[in-house]
Tab-separated table of C-alpha atoms and ligand atoms in Angstrom:
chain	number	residue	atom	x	y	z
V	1	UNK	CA	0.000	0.000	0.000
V	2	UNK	CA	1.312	3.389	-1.070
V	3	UNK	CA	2.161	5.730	2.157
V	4	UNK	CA	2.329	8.624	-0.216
V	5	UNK	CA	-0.035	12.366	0.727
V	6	UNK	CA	-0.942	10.673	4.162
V	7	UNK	CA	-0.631	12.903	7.246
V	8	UNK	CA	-0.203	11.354	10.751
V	9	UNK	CA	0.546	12.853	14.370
V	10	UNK	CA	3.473	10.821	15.244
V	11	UNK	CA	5.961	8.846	12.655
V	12	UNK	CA	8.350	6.287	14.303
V	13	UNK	CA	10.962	4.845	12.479
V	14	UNK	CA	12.370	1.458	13.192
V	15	UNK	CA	10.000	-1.717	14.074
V	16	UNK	CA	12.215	-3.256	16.780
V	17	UNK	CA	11.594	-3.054	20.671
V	18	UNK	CA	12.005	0.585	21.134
V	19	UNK	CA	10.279	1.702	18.121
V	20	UNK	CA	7.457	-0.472	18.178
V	21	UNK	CA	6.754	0.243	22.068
V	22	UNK	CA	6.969	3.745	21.790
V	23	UNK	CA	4.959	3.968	18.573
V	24	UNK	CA	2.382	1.948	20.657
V	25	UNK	CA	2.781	3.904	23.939
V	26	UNK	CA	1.413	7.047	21.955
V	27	UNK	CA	-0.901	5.564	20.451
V	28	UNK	CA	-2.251	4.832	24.263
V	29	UNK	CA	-1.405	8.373	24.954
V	30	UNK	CA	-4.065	9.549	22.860
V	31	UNK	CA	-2.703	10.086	19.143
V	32	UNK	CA	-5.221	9.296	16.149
V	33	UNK	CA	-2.755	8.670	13.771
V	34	UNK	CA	0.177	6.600	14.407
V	35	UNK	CA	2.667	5.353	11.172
V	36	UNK	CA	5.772	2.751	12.400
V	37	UNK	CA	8.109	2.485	9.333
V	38	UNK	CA	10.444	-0.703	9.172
V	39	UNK	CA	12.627	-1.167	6.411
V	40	UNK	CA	11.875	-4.963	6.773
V	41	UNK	CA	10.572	-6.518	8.973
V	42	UNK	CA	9.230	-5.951	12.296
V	43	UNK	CA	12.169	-7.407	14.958
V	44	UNK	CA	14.447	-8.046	12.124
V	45	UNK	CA	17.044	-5.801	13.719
V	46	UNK	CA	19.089	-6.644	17.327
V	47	UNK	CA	15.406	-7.265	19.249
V	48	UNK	CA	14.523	-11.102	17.781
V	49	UNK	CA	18.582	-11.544	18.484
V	50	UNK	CA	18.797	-10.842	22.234
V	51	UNK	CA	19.756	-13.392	25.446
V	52	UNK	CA	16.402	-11.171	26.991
V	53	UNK	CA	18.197	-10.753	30.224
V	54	UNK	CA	16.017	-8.155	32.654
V	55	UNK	CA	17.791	-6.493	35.454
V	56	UNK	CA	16.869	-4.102	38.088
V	57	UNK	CA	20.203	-4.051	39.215
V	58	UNK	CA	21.688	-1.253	37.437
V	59	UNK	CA	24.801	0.615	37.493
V	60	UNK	CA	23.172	4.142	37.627
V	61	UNK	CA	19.865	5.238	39.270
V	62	UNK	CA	18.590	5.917	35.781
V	63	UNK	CA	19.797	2.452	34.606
V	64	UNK	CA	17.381	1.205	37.655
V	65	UNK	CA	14.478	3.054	37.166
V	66	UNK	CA	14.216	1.759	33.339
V	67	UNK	CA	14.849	-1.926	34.932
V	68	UNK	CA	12.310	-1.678	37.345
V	69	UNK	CA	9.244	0.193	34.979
V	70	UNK	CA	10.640	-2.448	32.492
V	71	UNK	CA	10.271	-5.111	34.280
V	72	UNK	CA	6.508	-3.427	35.675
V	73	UNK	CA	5.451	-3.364	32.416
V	74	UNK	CA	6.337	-6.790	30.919
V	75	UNK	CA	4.370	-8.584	34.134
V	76	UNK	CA	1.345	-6.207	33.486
V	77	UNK	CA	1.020	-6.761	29.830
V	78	UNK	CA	-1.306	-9.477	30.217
V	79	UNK	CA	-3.638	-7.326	31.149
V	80	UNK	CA	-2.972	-4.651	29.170
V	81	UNK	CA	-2.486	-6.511	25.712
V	82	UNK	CA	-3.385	-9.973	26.060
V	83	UNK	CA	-0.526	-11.318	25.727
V	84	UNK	CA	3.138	-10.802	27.270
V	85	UNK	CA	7.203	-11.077	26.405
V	86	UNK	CA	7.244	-14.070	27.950
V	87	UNK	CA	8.745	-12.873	31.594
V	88	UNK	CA	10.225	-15.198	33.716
V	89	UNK	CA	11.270	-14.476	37.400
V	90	UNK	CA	15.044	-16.393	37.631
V	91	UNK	CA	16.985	-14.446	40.072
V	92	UNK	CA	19.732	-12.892	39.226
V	93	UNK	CA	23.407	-13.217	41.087
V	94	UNK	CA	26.450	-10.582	40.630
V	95	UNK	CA	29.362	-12.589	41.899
V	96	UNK	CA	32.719	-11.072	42.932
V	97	UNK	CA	36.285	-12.587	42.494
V	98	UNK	CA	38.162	-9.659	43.596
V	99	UNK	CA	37.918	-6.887	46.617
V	100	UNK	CA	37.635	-3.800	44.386
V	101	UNK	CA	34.592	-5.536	42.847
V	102	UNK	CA	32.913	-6.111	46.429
V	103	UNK	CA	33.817	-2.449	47.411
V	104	UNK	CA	31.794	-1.641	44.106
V	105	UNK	CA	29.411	-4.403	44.058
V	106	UNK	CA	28.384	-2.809	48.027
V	107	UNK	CA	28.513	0.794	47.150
V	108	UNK	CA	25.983	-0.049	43.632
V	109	UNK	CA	23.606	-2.476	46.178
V	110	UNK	CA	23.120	0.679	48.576
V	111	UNK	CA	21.958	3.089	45.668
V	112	UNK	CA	19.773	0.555	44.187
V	113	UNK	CA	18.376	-0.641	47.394
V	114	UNK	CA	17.483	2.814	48.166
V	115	UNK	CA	15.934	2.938	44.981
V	116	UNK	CA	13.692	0.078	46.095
V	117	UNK	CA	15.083	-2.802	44.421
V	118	UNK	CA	14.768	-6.296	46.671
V	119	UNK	CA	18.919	-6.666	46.147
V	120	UNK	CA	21.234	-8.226	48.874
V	121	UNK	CA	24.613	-9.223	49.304
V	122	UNK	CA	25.312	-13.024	49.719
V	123	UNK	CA	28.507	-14.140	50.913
V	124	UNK	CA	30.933	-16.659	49.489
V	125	UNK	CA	28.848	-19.842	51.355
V	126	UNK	CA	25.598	-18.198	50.413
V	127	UNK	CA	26.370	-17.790	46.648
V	128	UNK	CA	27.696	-21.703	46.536
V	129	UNK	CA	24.094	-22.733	48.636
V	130	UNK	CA	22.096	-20.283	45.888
V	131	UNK	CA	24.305	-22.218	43.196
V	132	UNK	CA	24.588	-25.668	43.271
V	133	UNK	CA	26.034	-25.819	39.691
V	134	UNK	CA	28.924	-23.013	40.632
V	135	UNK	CA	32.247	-24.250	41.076
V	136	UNK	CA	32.407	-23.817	45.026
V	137	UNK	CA	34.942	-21.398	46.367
V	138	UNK	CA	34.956	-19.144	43.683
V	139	UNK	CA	33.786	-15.973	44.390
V	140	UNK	CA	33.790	-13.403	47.395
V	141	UNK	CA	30.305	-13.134	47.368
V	142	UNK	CA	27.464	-11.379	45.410
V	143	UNK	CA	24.521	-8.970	44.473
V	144	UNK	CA	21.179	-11.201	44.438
V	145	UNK	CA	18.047	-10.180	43.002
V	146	UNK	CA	15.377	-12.183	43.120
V	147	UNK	CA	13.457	-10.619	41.063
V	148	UNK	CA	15.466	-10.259	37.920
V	149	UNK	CA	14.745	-12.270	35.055
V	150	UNK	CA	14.313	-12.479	31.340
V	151	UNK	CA	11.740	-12.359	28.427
V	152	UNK	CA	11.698	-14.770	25.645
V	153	UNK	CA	12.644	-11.757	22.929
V	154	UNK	CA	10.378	-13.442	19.823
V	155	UNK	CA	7.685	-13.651	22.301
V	156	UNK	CA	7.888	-10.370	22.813
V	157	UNK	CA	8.436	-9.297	18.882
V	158	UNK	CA	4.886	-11.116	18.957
V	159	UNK	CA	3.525	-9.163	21.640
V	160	UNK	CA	4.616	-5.976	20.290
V	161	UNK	CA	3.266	-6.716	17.243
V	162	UNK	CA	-0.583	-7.994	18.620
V	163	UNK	CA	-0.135	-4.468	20.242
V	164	UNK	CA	0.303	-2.610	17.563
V	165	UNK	CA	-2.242	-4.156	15.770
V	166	UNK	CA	-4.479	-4.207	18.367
V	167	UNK	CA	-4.608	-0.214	19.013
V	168	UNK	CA	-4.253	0.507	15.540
V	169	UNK	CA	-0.973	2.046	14.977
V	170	UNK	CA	-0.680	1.843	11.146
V	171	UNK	CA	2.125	-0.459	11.001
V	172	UNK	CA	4.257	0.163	7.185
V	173	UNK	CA	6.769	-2.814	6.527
V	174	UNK	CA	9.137	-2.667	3.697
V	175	UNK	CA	9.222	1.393	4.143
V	176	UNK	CA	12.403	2.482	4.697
V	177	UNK	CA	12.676	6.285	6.234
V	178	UNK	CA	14.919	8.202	3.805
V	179	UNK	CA	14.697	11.887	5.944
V	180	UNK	CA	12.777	14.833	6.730
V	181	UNK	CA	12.283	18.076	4.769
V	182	UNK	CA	9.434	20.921	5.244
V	183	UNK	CA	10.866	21.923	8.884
V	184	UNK	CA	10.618	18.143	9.809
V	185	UNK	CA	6.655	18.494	9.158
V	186	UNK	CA	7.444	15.841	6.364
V	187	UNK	CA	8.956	12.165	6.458
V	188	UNK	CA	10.273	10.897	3.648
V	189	UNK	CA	10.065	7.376	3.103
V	190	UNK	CA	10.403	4.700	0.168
V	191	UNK	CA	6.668	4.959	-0.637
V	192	UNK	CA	6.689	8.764	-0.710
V	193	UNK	CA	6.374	11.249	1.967
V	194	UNK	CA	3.913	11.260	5.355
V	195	UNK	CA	3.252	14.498	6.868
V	196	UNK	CA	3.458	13.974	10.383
V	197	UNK	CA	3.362	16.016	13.680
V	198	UNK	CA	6.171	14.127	15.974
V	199	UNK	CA	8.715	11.985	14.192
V	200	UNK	CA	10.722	9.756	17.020
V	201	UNK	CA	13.859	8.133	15.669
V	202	UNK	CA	15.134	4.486	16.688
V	203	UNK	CA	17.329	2.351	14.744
V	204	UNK	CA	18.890	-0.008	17.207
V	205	UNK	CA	22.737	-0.773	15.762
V	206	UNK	CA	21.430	1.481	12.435
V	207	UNK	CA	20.326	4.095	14.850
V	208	UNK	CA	23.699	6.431	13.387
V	209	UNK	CA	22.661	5.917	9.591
V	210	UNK	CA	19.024	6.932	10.532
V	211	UNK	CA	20.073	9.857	12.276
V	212	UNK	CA	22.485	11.110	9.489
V	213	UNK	CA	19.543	10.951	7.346
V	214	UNK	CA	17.819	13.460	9.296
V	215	UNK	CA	20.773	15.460	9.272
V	216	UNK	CA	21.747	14.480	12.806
V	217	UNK	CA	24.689	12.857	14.174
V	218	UNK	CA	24.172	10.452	16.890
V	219	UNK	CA	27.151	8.870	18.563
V	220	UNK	CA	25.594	5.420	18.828
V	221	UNK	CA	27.187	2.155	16.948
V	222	UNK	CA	27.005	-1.599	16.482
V	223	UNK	CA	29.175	-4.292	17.533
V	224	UNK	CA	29.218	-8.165	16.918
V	225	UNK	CA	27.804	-9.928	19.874
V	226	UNK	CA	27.452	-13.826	20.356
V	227	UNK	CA	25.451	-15.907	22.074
V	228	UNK	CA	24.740	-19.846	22.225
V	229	UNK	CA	22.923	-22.595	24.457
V	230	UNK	CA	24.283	-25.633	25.664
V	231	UNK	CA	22.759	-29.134	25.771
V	232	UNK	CA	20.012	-29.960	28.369
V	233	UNK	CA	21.478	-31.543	31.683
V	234	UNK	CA	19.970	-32.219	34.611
V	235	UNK	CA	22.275	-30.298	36.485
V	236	UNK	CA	20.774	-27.546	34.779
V	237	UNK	CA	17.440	-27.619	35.759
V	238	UNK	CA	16.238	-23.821	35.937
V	239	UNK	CA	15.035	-24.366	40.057
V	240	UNK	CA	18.985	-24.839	40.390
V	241	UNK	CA	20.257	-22.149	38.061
V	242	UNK	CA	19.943	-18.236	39.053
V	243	UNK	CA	21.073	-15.851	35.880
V	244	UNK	CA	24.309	-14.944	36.857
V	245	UNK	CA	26.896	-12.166	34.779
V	246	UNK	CA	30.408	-12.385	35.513
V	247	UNK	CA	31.109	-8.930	35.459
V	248	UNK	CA	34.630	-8.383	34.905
V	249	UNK	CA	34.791	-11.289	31.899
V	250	UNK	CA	31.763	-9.544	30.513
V	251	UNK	CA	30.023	-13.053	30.413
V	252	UNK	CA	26.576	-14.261	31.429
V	253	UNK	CA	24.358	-17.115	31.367
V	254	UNK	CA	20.943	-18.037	32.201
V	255	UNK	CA	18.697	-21.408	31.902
V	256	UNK	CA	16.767	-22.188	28.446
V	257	UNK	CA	14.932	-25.315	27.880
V	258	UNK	CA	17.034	-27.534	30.228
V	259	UNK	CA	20.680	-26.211	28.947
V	260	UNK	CA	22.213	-22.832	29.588
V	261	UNK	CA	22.384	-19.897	27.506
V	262	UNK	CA	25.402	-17.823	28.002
V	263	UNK	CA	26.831	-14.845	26.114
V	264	UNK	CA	30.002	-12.274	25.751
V	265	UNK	CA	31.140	-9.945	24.081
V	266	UNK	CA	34.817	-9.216	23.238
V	267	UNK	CA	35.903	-6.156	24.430
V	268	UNK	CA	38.914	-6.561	21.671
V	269	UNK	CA	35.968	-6.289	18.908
V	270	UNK	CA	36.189	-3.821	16.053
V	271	UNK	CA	32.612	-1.803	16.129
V	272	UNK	CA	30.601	-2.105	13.029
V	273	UNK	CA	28.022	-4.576	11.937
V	274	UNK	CA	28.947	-8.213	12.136
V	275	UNK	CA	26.723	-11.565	12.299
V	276	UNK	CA	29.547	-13.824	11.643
V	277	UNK	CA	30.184	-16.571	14.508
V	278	UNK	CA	33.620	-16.026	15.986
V	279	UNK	CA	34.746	-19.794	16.892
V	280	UNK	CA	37.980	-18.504	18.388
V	281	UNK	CA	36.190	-16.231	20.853
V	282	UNK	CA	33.321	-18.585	21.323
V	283	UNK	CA	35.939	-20.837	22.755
V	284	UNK	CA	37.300	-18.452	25.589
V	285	UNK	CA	33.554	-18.197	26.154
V	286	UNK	CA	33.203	-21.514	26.587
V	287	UNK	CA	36.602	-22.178	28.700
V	288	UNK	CA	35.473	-18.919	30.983
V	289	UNK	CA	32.043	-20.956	31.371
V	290	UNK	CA	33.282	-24.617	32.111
V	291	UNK	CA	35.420	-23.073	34.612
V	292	UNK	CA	32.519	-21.599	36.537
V	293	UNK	CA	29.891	-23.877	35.829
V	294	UNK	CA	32.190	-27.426	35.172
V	295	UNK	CA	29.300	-29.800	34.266
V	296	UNK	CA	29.444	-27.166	31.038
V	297	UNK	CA	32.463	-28.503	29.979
V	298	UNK	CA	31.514	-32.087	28.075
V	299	UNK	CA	27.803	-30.610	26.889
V	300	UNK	CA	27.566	-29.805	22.919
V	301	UNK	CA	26.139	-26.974	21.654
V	302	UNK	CA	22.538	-26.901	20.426
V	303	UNK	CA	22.559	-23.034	18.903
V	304	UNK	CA	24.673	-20.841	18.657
V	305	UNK	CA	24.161	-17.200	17.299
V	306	UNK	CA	26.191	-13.953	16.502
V	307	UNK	CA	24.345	-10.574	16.078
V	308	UNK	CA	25.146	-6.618	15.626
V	309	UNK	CA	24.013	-5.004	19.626
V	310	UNK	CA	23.403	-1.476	19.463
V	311	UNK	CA	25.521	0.655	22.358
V	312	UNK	CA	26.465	4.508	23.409
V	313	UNK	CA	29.869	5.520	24.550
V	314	UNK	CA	28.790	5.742	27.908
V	315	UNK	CA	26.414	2.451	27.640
V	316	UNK	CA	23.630	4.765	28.706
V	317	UNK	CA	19.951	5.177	26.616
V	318	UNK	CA	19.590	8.061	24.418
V	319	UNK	CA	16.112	9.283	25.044
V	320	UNK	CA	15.461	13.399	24.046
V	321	UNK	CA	14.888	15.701	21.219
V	322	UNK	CA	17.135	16.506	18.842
V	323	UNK	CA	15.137	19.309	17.316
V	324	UNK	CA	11.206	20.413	18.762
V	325	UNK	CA	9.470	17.664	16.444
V	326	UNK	CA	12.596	15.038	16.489
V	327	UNK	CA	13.124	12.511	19.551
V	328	UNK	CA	15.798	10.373	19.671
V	329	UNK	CA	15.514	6.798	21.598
V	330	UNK	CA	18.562	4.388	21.887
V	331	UNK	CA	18.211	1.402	24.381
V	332	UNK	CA	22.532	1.402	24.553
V	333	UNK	CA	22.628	-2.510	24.176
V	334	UNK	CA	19.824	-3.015	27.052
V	335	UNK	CA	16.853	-3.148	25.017
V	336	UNK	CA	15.167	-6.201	26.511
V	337	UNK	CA	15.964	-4.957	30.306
V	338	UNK	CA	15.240	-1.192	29.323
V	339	UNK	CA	13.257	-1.536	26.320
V	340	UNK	CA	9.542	-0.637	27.257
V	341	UNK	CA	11.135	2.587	29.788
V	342	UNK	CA	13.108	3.963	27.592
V	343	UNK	CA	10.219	3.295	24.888
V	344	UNK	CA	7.321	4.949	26.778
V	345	UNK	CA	10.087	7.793	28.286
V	346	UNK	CA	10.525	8.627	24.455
V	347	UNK	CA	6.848	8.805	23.944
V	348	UNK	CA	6.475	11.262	26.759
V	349	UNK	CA	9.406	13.500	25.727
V	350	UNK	CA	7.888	13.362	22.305
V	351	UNK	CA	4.761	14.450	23.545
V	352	UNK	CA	5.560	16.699	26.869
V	353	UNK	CA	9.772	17.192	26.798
V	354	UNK	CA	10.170	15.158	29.980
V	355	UNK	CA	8.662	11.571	31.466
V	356	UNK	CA	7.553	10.165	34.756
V	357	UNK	CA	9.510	7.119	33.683
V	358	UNK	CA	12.950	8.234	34.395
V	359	UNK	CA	14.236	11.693	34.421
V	360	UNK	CA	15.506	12.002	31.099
V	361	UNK	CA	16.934	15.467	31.424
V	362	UNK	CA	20.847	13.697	31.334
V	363	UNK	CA	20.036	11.232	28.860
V	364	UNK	CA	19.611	13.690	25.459
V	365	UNK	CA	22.158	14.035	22.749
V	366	UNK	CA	23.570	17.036	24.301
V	367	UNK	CA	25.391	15.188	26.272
V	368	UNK	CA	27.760	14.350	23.954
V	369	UNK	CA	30.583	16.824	22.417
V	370	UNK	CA	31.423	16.949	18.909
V	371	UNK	CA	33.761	13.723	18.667
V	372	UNK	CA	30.606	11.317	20.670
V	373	UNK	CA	32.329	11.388	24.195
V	374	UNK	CA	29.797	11.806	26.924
V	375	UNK	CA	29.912	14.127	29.761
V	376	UNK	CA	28.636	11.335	32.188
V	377	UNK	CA	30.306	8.223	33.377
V	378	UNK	CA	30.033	5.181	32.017
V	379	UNK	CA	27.259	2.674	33.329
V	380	UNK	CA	29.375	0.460	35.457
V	381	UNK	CA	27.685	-2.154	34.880
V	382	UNK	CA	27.647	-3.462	31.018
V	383	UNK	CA	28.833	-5.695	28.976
V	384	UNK	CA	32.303	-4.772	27.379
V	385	UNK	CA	31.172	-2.696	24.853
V	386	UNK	CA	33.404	-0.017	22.548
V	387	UNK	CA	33.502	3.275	24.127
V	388	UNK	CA	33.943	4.743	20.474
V	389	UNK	CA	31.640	4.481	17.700
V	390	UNK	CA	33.870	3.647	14.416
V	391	UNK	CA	36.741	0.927	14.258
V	392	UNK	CA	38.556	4.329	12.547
U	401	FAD	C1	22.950	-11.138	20.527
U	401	FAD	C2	22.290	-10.053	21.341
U	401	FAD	C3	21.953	-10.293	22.671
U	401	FAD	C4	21.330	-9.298	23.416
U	401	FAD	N1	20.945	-9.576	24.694
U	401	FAD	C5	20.310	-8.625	25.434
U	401	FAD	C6	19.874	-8.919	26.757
U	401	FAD	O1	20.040	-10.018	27.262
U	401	FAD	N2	19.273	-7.919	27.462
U	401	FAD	C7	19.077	-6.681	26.928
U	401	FAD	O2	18.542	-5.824	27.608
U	401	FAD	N3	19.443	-6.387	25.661
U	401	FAD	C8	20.063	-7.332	24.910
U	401	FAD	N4	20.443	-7.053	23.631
U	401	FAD	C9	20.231	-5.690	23.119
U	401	FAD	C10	18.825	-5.493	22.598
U	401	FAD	O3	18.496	-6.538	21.728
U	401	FAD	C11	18.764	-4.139	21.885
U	401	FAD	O4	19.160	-3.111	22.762
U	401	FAD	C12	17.373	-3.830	21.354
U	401	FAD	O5	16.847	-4.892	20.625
U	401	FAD	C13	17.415	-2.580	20.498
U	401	FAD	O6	16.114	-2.340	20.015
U	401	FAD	P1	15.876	-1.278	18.892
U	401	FAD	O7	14.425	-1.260	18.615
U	401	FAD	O8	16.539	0.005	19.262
U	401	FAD	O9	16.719	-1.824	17.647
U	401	FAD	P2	16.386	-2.993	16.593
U	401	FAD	O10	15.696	-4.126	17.196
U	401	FAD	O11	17.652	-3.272	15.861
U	401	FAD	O12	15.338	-2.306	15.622
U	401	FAD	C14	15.694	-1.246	14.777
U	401	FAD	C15	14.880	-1.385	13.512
U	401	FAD	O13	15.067	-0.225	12.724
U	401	FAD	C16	14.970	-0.620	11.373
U	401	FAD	N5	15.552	0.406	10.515
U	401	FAD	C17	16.857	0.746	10.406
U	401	FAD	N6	16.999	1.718	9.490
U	401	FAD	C18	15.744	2.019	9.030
U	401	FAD	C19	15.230	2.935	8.065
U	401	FAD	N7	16.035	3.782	7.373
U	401	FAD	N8	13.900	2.979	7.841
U	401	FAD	C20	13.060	2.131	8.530
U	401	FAD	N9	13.504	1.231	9.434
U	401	FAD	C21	14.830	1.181	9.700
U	401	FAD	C22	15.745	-1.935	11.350
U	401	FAD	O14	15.403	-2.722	10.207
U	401	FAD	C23	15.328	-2.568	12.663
U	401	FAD	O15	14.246	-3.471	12.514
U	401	FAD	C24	21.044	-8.032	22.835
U	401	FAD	C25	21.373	-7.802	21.500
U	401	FAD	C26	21.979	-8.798	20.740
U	401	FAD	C27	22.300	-8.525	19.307
């Protein structure tokens, strides 16, 4: 269907997580007309491809807020939708091999318990009793969260999708976004232009190439990220696995469908898009893994998966406008443990320049000077990702 001489109050480009919750969200805000564009299709991008990992347990009290609405949202969207991302309550352990990482792992507990997350610290016997698949004696102790847990990231491409569907945002697949022109009243697309009030800007790991072509440059990039699941065992049984992420490796594994699933990212990786399976790193990740977890060590693999994961230099969302119609909204490599916050925070900037969500008044493009490095520290806790944008 041609999109060409149609007029809509919001446009939101790119059908993954971010996009597709947001362009939902204002629908529910009130907006007659919504359009999502998607070049393909919708959760062809990093949001079918993700381990789903949910965590309150942040590194910032921003980073916690969008965990804990996140993980709000995904348990009420039964309700809401009729359907859900699949959340599952696991439990989620921080362990610590080294006294700078309990000094940190204490100072990050007190901020986030304050913050009202259920976290608290285990120590060394605790962590083995929590685990019995950990190699004993291995850590100092550890974070807990019991209430950390993950989606099932198709399941919630589906859910997105029933939602858009089901409150009638007009979703357009095969439209690719090609800019803006008339004072950003108009949207350019494949299929001709859209006039449109709002226009709100995702692109996941393409989030860069859809900025520059509305003339913006947003310091976000890609980078190759892998993932795979081991054989079933009954050693592996979820009621005797908690998530866990080894922090300092940059590796972490959860329970799916009696094996685990376990990913990492190299921090020696060049940024820029890459789907290839490294079988050289894959087998650190593996060695790192059997050495935690032995019985890992003699399972096969039954999948194994590399995709491009969208991040920020500082590994923090982008939500904000860039200009009075344009909002920007970046998930920084968290989009299944951020997604719906940072989705429905972008919604509400769109709309009203600031959210109830999380106070978003850090988290713009401004915070960025004119070679991409941010003014704020790095989330602490994140998976190794570049803190520059190109390999150059
Ligand atoms: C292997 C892997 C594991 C991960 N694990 C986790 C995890 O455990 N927990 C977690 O929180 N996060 C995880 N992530 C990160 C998470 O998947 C992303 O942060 C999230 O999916 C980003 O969502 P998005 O909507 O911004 O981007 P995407 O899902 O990539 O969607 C962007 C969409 O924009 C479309 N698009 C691009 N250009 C255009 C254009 N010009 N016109 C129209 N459409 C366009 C693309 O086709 C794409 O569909 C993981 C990612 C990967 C790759």
């Amino acid at each position: 269907m041609s999109v060409a001489d149609q007029t809509a109050d919001a446009v939101v480009v790119g059908g993954g997580t971010i996009g597709a919750w947001c362009a939902y969200f204002l629908r529910k805000a009130g907006l007659a007309r919504v359009v999502l564009l998607e070049k393909g299709l919708l959760g062809q991008g990093a949001s079918s491809r993700a381990a789903g990992v949910v965590r309150m347990q942040g590194g910032t009290p921003e980073a916690v807020r969008l965990g804990q609405w996140s993980r709000g949202f995904y348990l009420s969207q039964h309700d809401e939708i009729g359907t859900d991302s699949g959340f599952t309550e696991q439990g989620y352990l921080l362990p610590c091999f080294t006294e700078e990482e309990v000094t940190a792992a204490h100072e990050r507990l007190r901020m986030q318990a304050a913050l009202g997350v259920p976290v608290r610290w285990l120590g060394p016997d605790e962590v083995d009793a929590a685990n019995p698949t950990l190699a004993p004696g291995q850590t100092l102790g550890g974070t807990f969260c019991a209430q950390d847990g993950f989606i099932r990231p198709p399941r919630n491409v589906a859910a997105y999708t029933a939602a858009l569907l089901g409150s009638g945002v007009e979703v357009r697949e095969r439209v690719a976004f090609l800019g803006l022109a008339d004072d950003d009243r108009s949207v350019q697309t494949s299929q001709g232009p859209i006039g449109a009030g709002l226009v709100v800007l995702t692109g996941g790991p393409k989030l860069a190439a859809v900025g520059q072509l509305a003339g913006l440059r947003i310091p976000a990039g890609g980078v190759r990220h892998q993932v795979a699941v081991t054989e079933r065992h009954p050693e592996l049984d979820p009621a005797r696995v908690p998530m866990v992420f080894d922090l300092a490796a940059g590796l972490y594994w959860r329970p799916e469908e009696g094996g685990l699933l376990f990913g990492m990212s190299n921090p020696d990786e060049p940024p820029g898009e890459n789907r290839e399976v490294d079988e050289g790193y894959l087998a650190k990740m593996r060695a790192r893994l059997a050495a935690l977890v032995p019985v890992t060590g003699g399972l096969g693999l039954r999948r194994i998966w590399a995709a491009t994961i969208d991040y920020t230099p500082d590994h923090l969302p982008i939500i904000g406008r860039a200009r009075d119609r344009v909002t920007v909204a970046c998930a920084g490599g968290a989009g299944m443990m951020w997604g719906p916050g940072v989705a429905r925070a972008a919604a509400d900037v769109a709309l009203t320049g600031s959210s109830d969500v999380v106070d978003t008044s850090q988290l713009g493009l401004d915070r960025f000077d004119e070679a991409g490095r941010s003014r704020l520290a790095t989330d602490p806790i994140a998976l190794p990702f570049p803190e520059r944008i190109t390999s150059s």
